[in-house]
mmCIF file of C-alpha atoms in Angstrom:
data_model
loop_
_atom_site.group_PDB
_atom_site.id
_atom_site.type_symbol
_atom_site.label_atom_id
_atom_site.label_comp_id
_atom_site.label_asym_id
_atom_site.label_seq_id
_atom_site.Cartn_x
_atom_site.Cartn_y
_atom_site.Cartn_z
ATOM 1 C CA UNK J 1 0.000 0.000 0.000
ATOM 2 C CA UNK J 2 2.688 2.026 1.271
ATOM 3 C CA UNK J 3 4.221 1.985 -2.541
ATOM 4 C CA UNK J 4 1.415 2.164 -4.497
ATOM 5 C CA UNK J 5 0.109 5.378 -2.190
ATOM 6 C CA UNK J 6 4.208 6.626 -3.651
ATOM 7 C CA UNK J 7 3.387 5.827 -7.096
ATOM 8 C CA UNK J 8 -0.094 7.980 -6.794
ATOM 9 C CA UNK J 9 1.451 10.856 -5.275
ATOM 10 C CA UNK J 10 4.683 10.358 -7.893
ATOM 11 C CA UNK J 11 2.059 10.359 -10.937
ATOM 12 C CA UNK J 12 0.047 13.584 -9.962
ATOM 13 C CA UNK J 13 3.369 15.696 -9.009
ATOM 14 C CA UNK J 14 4.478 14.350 -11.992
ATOM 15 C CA UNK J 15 1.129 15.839 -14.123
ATOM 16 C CA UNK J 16 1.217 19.001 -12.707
ATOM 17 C CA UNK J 17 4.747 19.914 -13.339
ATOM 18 C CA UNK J 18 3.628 22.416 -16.821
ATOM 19 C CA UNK J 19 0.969 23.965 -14.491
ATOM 20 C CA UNK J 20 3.184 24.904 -11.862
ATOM 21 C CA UNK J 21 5.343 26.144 -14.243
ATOM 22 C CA UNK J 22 2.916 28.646 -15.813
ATOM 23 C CA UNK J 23 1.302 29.764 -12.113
ATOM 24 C CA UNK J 24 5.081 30.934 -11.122
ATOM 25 C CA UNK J 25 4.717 34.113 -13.205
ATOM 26 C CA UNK J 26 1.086 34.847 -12.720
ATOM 27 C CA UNK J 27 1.407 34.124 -9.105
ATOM 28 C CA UNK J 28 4.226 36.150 -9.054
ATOM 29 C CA UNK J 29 2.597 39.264 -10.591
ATOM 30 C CA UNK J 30 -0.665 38.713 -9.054
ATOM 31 C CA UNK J 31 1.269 39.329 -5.857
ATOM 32 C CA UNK J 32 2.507 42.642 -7.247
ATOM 33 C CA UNK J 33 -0.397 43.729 -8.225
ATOM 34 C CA UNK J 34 -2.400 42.778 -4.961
ATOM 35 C CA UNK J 35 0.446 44.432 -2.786
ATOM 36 C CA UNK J 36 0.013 47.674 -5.056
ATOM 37 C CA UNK J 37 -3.504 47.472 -4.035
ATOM 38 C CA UNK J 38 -2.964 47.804 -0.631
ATOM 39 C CA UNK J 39 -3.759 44.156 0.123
ATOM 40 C CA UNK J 40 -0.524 42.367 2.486
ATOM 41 C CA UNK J 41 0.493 38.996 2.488
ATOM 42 C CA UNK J 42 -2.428 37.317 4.723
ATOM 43 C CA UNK J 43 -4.857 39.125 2.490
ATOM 44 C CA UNK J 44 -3.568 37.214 -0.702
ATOM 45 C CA UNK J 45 -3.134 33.765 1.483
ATOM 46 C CA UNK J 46 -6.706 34.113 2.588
ATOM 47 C CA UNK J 47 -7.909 34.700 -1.514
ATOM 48 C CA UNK J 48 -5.797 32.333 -3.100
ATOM 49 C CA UNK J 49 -6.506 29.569 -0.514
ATOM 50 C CA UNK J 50 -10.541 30.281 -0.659
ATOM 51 C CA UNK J 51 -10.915 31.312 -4.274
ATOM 52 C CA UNK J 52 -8.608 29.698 -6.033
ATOM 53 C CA UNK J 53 -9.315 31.277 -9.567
ATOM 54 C CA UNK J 54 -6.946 33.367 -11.381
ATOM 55 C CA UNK J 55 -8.578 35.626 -13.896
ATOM 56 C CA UNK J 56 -11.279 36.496 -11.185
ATOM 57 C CA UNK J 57 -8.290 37.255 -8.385
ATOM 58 C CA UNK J 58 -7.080 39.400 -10.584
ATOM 59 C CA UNK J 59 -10.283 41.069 -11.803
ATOM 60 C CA UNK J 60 -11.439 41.187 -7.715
ATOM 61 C CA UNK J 61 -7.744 43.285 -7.297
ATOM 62 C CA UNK J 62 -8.804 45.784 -9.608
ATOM 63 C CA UNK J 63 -12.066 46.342 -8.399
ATOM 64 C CA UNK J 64 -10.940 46.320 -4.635
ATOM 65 C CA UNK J 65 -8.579 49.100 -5.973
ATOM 66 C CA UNK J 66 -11.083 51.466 -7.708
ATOM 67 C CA UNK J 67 -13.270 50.563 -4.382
ATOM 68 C CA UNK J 68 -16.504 48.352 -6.135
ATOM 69 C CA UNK J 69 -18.756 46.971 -4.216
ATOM 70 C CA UNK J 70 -18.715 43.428 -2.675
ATOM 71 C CA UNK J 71 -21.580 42.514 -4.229
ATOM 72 C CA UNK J 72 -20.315 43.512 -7.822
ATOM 73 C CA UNK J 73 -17.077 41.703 -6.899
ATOM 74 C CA UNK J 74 -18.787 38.541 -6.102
ATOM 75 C CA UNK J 75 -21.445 38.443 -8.888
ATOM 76 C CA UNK J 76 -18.292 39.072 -11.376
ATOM 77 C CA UNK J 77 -16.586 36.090 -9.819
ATOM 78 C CA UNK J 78 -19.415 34.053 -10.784
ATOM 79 C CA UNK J 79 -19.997 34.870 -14.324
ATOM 80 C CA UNK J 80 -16.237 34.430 -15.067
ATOM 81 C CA UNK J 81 -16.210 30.988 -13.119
ATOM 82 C CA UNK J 82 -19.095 29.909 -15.160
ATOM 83 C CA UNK J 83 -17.477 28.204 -17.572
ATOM 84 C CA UNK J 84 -16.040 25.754 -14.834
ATOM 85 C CA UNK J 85 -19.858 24.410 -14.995
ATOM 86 C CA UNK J 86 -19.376 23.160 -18.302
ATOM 87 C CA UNK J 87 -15.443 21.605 -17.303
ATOM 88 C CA UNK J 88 -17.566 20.049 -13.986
ATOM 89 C CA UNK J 89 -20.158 18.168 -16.130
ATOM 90 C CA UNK J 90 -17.307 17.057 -19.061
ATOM 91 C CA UNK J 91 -15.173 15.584 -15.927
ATOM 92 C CA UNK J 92 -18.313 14.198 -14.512
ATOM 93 C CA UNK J 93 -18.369 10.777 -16.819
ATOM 94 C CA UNK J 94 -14.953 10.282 -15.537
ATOM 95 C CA UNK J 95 -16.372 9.649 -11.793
ATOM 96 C CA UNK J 96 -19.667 7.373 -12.070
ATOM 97 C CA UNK J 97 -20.719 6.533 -8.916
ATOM 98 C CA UNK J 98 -18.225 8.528 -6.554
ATOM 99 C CA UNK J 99 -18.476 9.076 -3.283
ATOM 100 C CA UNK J 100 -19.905 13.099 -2.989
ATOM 101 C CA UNK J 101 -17.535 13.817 -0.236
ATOM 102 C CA UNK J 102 -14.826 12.913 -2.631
ATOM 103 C CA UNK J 103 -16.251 14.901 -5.413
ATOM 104 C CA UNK J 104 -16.863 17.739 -3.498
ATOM 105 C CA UNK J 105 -13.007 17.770 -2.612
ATOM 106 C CA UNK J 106 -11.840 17.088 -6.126
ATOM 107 C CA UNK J 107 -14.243 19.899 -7.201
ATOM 108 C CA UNK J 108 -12.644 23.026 -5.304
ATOM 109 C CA UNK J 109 -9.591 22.196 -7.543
ATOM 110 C CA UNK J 110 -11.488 22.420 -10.920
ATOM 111 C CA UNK J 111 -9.878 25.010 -13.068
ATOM 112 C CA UNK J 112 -8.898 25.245 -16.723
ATOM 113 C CA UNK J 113 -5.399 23.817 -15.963
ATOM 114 C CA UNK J 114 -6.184 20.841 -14.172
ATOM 115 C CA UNK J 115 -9.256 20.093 -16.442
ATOM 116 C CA UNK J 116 -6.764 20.638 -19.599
ATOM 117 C CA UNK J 117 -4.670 17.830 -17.516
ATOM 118 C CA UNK J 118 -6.649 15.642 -15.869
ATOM 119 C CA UNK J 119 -9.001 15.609 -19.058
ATOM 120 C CA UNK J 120 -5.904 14.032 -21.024
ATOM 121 C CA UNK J 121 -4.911 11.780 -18.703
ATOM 122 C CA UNK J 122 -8.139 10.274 -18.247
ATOM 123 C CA UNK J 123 -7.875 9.275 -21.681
ATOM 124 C CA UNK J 124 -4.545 7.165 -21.740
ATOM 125 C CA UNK J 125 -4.142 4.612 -19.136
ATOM 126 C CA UNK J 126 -2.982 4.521 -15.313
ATOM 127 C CA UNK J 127 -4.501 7.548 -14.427
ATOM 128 C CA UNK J 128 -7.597 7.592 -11.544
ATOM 129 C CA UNK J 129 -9.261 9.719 -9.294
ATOM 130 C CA UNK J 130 -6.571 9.809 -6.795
ATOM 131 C CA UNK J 131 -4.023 11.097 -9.105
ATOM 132 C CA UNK J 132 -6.302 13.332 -10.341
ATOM 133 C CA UNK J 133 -6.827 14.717 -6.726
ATOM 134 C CA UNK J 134 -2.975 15.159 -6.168
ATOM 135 C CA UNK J 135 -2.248 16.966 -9.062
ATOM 136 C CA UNK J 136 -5.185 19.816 -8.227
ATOM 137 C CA UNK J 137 -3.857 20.314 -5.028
ATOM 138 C CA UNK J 138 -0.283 20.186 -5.846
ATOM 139 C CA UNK J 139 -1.090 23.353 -8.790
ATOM 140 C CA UNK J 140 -3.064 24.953 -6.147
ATOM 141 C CA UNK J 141 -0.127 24.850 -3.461
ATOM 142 C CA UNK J 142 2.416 25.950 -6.245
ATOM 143 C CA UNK J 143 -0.437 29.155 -7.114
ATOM 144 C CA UNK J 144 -1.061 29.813 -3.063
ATOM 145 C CA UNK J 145 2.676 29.935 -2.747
ATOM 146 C CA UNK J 146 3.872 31.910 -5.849
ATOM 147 C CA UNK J 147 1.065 34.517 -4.605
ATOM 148 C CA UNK J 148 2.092 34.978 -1.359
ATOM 149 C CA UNK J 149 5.707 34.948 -2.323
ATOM 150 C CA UNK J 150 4.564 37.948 -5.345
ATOM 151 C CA UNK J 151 3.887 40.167 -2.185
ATOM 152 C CA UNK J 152 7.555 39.544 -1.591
ATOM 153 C CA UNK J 153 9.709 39.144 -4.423
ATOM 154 C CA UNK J 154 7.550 39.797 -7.249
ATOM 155 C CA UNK J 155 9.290 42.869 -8.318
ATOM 156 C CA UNK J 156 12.413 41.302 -8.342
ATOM 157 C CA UNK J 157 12.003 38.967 -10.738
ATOM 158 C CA UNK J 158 12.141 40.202 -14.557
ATOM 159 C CA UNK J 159 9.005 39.918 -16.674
ATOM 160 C CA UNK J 160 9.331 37.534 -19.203
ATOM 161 C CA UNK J 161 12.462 35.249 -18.367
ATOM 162 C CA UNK J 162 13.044 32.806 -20.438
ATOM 163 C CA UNK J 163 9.659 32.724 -22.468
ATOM 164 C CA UNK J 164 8.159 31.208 -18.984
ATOM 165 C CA UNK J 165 5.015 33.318 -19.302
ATOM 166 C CA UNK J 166 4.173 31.059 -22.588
ATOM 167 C CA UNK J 167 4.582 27.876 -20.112
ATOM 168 C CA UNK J 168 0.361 27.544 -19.812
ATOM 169 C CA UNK J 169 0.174 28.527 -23.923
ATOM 170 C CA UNK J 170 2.460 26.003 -24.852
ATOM 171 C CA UNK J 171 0.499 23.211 -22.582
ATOM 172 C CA UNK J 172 -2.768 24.222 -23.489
ATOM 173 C CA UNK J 173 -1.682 23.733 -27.768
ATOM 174 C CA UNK J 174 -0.046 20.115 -26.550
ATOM 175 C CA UNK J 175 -3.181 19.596 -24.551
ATOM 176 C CA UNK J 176 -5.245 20.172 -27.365
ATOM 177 C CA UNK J 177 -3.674 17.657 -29.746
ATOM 178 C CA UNK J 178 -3.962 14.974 -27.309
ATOM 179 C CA UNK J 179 -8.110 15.914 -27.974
ATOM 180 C CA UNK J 180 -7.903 15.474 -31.730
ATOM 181 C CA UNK J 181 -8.781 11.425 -31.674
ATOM 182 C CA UNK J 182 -10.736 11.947 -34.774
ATOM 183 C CA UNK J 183 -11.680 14.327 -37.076
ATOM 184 C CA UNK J 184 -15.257 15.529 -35.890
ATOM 185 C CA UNK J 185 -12.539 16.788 -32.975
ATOM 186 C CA UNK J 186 -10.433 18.855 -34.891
ATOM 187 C CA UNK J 187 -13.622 20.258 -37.129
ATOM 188 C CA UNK J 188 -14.932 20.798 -33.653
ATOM 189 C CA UNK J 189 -11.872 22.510 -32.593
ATOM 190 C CA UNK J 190 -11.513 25.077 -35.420
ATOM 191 C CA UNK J 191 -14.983 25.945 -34.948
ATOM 192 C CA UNK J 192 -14.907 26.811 -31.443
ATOM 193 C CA UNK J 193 -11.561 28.900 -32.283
ATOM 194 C CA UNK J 194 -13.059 30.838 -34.596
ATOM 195 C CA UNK J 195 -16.337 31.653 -32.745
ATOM 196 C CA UNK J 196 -14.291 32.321 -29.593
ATOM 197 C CA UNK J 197 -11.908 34.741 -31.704
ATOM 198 C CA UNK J 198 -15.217 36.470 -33.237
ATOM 199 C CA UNK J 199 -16.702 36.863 -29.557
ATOM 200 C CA UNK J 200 -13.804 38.041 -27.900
ATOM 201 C CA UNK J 201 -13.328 40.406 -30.256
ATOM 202 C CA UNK J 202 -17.655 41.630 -30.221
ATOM 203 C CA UNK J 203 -17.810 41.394 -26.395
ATOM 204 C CA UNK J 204 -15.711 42.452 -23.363
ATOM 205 C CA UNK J 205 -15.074 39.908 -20.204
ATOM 206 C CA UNK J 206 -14.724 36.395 -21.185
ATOM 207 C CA UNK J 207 -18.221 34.636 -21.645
ATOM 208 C CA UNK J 208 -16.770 34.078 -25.046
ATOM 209 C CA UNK J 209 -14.898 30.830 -23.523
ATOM 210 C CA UNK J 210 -18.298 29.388 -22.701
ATOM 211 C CA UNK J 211 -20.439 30.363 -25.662
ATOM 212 C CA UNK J 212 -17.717 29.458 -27.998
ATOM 213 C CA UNK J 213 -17.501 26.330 -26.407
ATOM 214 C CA UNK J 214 -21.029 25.489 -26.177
ATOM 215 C CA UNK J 215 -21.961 26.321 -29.762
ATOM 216 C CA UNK J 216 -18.801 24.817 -31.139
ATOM 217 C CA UNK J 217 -19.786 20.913 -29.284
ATOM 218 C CA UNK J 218 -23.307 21.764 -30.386
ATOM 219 C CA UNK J 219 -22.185 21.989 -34.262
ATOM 220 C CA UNK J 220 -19.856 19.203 -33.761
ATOM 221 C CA UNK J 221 -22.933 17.488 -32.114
ATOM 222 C CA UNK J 222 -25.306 18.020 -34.915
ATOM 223 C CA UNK J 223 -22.326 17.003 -37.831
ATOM 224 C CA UNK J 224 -21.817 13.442 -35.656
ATOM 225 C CA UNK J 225 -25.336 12.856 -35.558
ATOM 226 C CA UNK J 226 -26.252 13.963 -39.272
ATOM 227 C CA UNK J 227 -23.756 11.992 -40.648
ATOM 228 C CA UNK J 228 -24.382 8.717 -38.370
ATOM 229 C CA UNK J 229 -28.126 9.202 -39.967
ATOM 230 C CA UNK J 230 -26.840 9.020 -43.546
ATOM 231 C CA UNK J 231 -25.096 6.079 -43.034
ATOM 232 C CA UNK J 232 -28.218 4.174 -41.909
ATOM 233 C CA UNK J 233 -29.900 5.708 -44.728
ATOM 234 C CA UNK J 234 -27.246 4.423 -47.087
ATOM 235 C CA UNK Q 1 -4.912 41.143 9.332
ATOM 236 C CA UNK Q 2 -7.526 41.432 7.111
ATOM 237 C CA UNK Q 3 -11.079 42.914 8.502
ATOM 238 C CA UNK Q 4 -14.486 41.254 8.558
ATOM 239 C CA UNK Q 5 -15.443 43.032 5.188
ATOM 240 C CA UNK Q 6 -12.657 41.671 3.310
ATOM 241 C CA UNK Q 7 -13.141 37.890 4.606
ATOM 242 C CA UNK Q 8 -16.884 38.261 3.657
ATOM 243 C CA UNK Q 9 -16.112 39.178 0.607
ATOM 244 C CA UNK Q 10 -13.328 36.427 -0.278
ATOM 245 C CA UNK Q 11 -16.196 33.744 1.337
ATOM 246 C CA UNK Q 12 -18.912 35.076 -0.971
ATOM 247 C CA UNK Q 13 -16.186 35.104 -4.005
ATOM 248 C CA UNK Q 14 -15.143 31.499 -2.611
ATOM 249 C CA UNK Q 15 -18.751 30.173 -2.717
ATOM 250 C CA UNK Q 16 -18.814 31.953 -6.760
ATOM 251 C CA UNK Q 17 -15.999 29.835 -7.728
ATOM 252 C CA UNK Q 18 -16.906 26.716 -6.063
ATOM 253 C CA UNK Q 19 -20.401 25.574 -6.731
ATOM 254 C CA UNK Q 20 -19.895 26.189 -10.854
ATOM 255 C CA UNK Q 21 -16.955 23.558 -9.604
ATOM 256 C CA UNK Q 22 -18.782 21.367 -7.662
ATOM 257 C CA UNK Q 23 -22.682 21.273 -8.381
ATOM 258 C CA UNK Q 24 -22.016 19.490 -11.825
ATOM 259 C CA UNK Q 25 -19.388 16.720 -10.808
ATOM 260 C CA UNK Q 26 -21.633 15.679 -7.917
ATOM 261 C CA UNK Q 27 -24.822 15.949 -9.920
ATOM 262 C CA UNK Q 28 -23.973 14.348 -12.661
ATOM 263 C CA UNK Q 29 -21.901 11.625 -11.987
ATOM 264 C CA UNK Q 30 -24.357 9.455 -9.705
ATOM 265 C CA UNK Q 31 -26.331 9.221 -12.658
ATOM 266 C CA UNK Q 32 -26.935 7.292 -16.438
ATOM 267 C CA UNK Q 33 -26.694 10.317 -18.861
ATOM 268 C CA UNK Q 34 -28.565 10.086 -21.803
ATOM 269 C CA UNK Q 35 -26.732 9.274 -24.774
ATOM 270 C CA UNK Q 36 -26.946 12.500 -26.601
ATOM 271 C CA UNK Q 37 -25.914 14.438 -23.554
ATOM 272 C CA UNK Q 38 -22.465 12.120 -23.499
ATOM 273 C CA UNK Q 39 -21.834 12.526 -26.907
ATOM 274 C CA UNK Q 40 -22.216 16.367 -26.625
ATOM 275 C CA UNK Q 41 -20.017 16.149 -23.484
ATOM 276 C CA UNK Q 42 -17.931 14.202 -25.372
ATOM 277 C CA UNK Q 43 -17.192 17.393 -27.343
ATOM 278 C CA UNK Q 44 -16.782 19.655 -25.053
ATOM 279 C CA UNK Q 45 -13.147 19.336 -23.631
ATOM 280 C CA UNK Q 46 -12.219 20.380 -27.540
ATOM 281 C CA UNK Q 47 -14.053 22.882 -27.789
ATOM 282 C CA UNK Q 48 -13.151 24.743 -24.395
ATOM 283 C CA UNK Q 49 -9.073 24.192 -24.912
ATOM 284 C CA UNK Q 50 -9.569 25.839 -28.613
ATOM 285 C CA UNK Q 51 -11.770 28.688 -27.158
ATOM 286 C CA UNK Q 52 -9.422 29.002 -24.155
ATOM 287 C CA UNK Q 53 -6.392 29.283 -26.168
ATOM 288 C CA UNK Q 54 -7.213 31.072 -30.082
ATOM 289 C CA UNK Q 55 -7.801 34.342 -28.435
ATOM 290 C CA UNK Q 56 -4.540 34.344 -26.338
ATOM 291 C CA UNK Q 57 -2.389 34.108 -30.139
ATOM 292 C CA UNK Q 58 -4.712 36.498 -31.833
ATOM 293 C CA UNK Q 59 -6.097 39.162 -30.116
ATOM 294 C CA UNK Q 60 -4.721 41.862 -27.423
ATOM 295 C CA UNK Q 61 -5.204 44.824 -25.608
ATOM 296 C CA UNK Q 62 -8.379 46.077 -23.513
ATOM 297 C CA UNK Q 63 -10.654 46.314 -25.923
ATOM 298 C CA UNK Q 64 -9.661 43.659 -27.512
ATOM 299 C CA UNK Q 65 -8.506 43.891 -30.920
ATOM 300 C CA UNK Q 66 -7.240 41.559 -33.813
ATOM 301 C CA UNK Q 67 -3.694 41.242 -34.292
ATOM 302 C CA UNK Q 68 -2.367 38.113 -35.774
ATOM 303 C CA UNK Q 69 1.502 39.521 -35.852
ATOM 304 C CA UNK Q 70 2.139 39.100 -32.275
ATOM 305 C CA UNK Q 71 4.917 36.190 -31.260
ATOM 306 C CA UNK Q 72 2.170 34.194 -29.302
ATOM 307 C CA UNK Q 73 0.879 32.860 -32.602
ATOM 308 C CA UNK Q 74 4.153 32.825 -34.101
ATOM 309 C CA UNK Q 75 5.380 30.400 -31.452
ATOM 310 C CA UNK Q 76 2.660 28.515 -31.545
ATOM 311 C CA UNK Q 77 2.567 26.928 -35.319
ATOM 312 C CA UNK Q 78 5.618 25.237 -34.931
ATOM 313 C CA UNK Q 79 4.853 24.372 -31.349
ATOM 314 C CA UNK Q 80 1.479 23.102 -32.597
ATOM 315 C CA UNK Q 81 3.366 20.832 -34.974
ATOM 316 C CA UNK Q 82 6.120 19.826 -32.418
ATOM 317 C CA UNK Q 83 3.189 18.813 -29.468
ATOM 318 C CA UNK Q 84 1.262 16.790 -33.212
ATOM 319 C CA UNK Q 85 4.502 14.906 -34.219
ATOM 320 C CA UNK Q 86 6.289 13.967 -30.917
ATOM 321 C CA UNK Q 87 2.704 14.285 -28.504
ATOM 322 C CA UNK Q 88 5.559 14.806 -25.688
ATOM 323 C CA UNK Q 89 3.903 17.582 -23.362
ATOM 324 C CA UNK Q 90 7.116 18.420 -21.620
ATOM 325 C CA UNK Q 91 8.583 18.516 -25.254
ATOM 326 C CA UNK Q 92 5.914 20.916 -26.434
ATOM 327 C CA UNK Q 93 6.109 22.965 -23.303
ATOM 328 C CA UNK Q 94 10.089 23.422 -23.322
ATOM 329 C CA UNK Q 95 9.676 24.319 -27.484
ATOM 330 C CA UNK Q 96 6.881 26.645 -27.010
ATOM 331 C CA UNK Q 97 9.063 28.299 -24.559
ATOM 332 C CA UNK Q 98 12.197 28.765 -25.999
ATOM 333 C CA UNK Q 99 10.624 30.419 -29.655
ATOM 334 C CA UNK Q 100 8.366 32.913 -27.433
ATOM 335 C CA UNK Q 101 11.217 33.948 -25.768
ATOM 336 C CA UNK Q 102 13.508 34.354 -28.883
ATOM 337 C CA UNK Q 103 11.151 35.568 -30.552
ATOM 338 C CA UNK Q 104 10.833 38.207 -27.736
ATOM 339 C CA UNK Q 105 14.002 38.901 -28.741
ATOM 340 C CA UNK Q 106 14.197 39.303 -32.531
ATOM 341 C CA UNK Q 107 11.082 41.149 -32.731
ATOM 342 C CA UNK Q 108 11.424 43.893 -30.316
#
């Protein structure tokens, strides 16, 4: 037991390696950028640990700075996070029948890294819901820390060293390949680029991620099914 | 240490994150889906990497505008064809790195 629990814990650290990689610099200027705002170092501990989201920390910053009201700040939170609703349900065929206290753990580390991750692990084999677990909470440890330590040294370290603030790009292109296991995926994936590109581009915030996303499946949908119709036809 | 108004506030933006997070795993997966809704699903990771990632290469600024010259998708063709012909994600991560940040360098 005592090896196997070493090969779990091995496996997830071992996933969530790129992640880590491309929290360092966002942590890091998060941390700057909270400081500037007045917030110290328990401040950023107690949002990082609790939210856990980093578009919306970054958003909340900027509102705590021009003084918004909490109840803006929250409601913003939740449209940005909304598109975790839609990475929730995709994971969900990956846990059938699990225990809800388990779920609701796994659930608080649900973000578009780990899903990216986890997502193409699930696919190839030796991958389970324990070594799923690990490797949310070892990115969330590396973004609580790289926060906290932003309040500290951020400033000190040089923007863009070494191309590391492409880390999460880079991962999230190799990510995407590993998706493309036929070719209703990668029709499925140009649509959804180009609809997200064209929605970005009409409106502000980021519900473009989730309405891309939803009408992209939903055309890939409709092409699987039309075509699976013809063939009984034929 | 941080007053009662700011821990309210990163509890009610805690509960925001979370239940998007957690309603759908623990609804979902204690039952049979219907098979459209699994085939649909099936689509989905796809589609959110592609919409996660296109406007990161193409677009910048607040407003956003369109601007395909920028390294980010520069770096990203051949890193799209590196991650397709070796499927190596440390590989693809290390390559995507190293042209952003030379082409950081040639470009500016």
């Amino acid at each position: 037991m005592v090896s196997e629990r070493h090969c779990v814990v091995r496996d997830g650290l071992g996933a969530a390696w790129p992640v880590c990689l491309g929290y360092l610099p966002i942590g890091l200027s998060f941390g700057v950028l909270a400081q500037k705002a007045g917030l110290g170092p328990l401040h950023v501990l107690l949002m990082s640990v609790l939210v856990f989201a980093g578009g919306s920390q970054f958003i909340a910053v900027a509102m705590i700075g021009s003084g918004v009201s909490a109840v803006t700040i929250v409601a913003t939170t939740f449209v940005v996070n909304l598109r975790h609703l839609l990475m929730s349900s995709a994971m969900s065929v990956h846990f059938p029948g699990i225990s809800r206290r388990f779920l609701a753990l796994f659930a608080y580390g649900v973000t578009d890294e780990s899903f990216a991750v986890n997502m193409a692990r699930f696919r190839g084999e030796g991958w389970d819901r324990w070594r799923a677990l690990t490797m949310n909470q070892a990115a969330n440890a590396c973004w609580v820390v790289s926060t906290v330590a932003g309040v500290y040294i951020g400033n000190l370290v040089p923007p863009g060293a070494f191309g590391i603030d492409y880390a999460l790009t880079g991962m999230f292109i190799c990510l995407l390949t590993f998706q493309f296991r036929e070719r209703l995926h990668i029709i499925t994936a140009v649509v959804a680029a180009v609809l997200s590109v064209s929605f970005s581009l009409i409106f502000q915030g980021n519900g473009h991620i989730i309405a891309a996303s939803c009408a992209a499946a939903t055309i890939g949908f409709l092409i699987k099914r039309h075509s699976r119709k013809r063939k009984v036809h034929a | 240490m941080p007053d009662i108004h700011y821990v309210l506030l990163i509890v009610g933006m805690g509960l925001a994150t979370y239940l998007p997070r957690m309603l759908p795993l623990t609804l979902l997966s204690r039952r049979q889906l219907p098979r459209w809704l699994t085939d649909w699903l099936d689509l989905v990771p796809v589609a959110i990497l592609s919409s996660l990632v296109a406007p990161v290469l193409v677009t910048t600024g607040t407003p956003r505008t369109f601007d395909p010259s920028r390294p980010d998708l520069l770096a990203a063709i051949p890193t799209l064809f590196f991650a397709l012909k070796t499927r190596s994600l440390a590989g693809t991560v290390i390559v995507g790195m190293a042209l952003y940040w030379l082409l950081g360098l040639v470009l500016r």
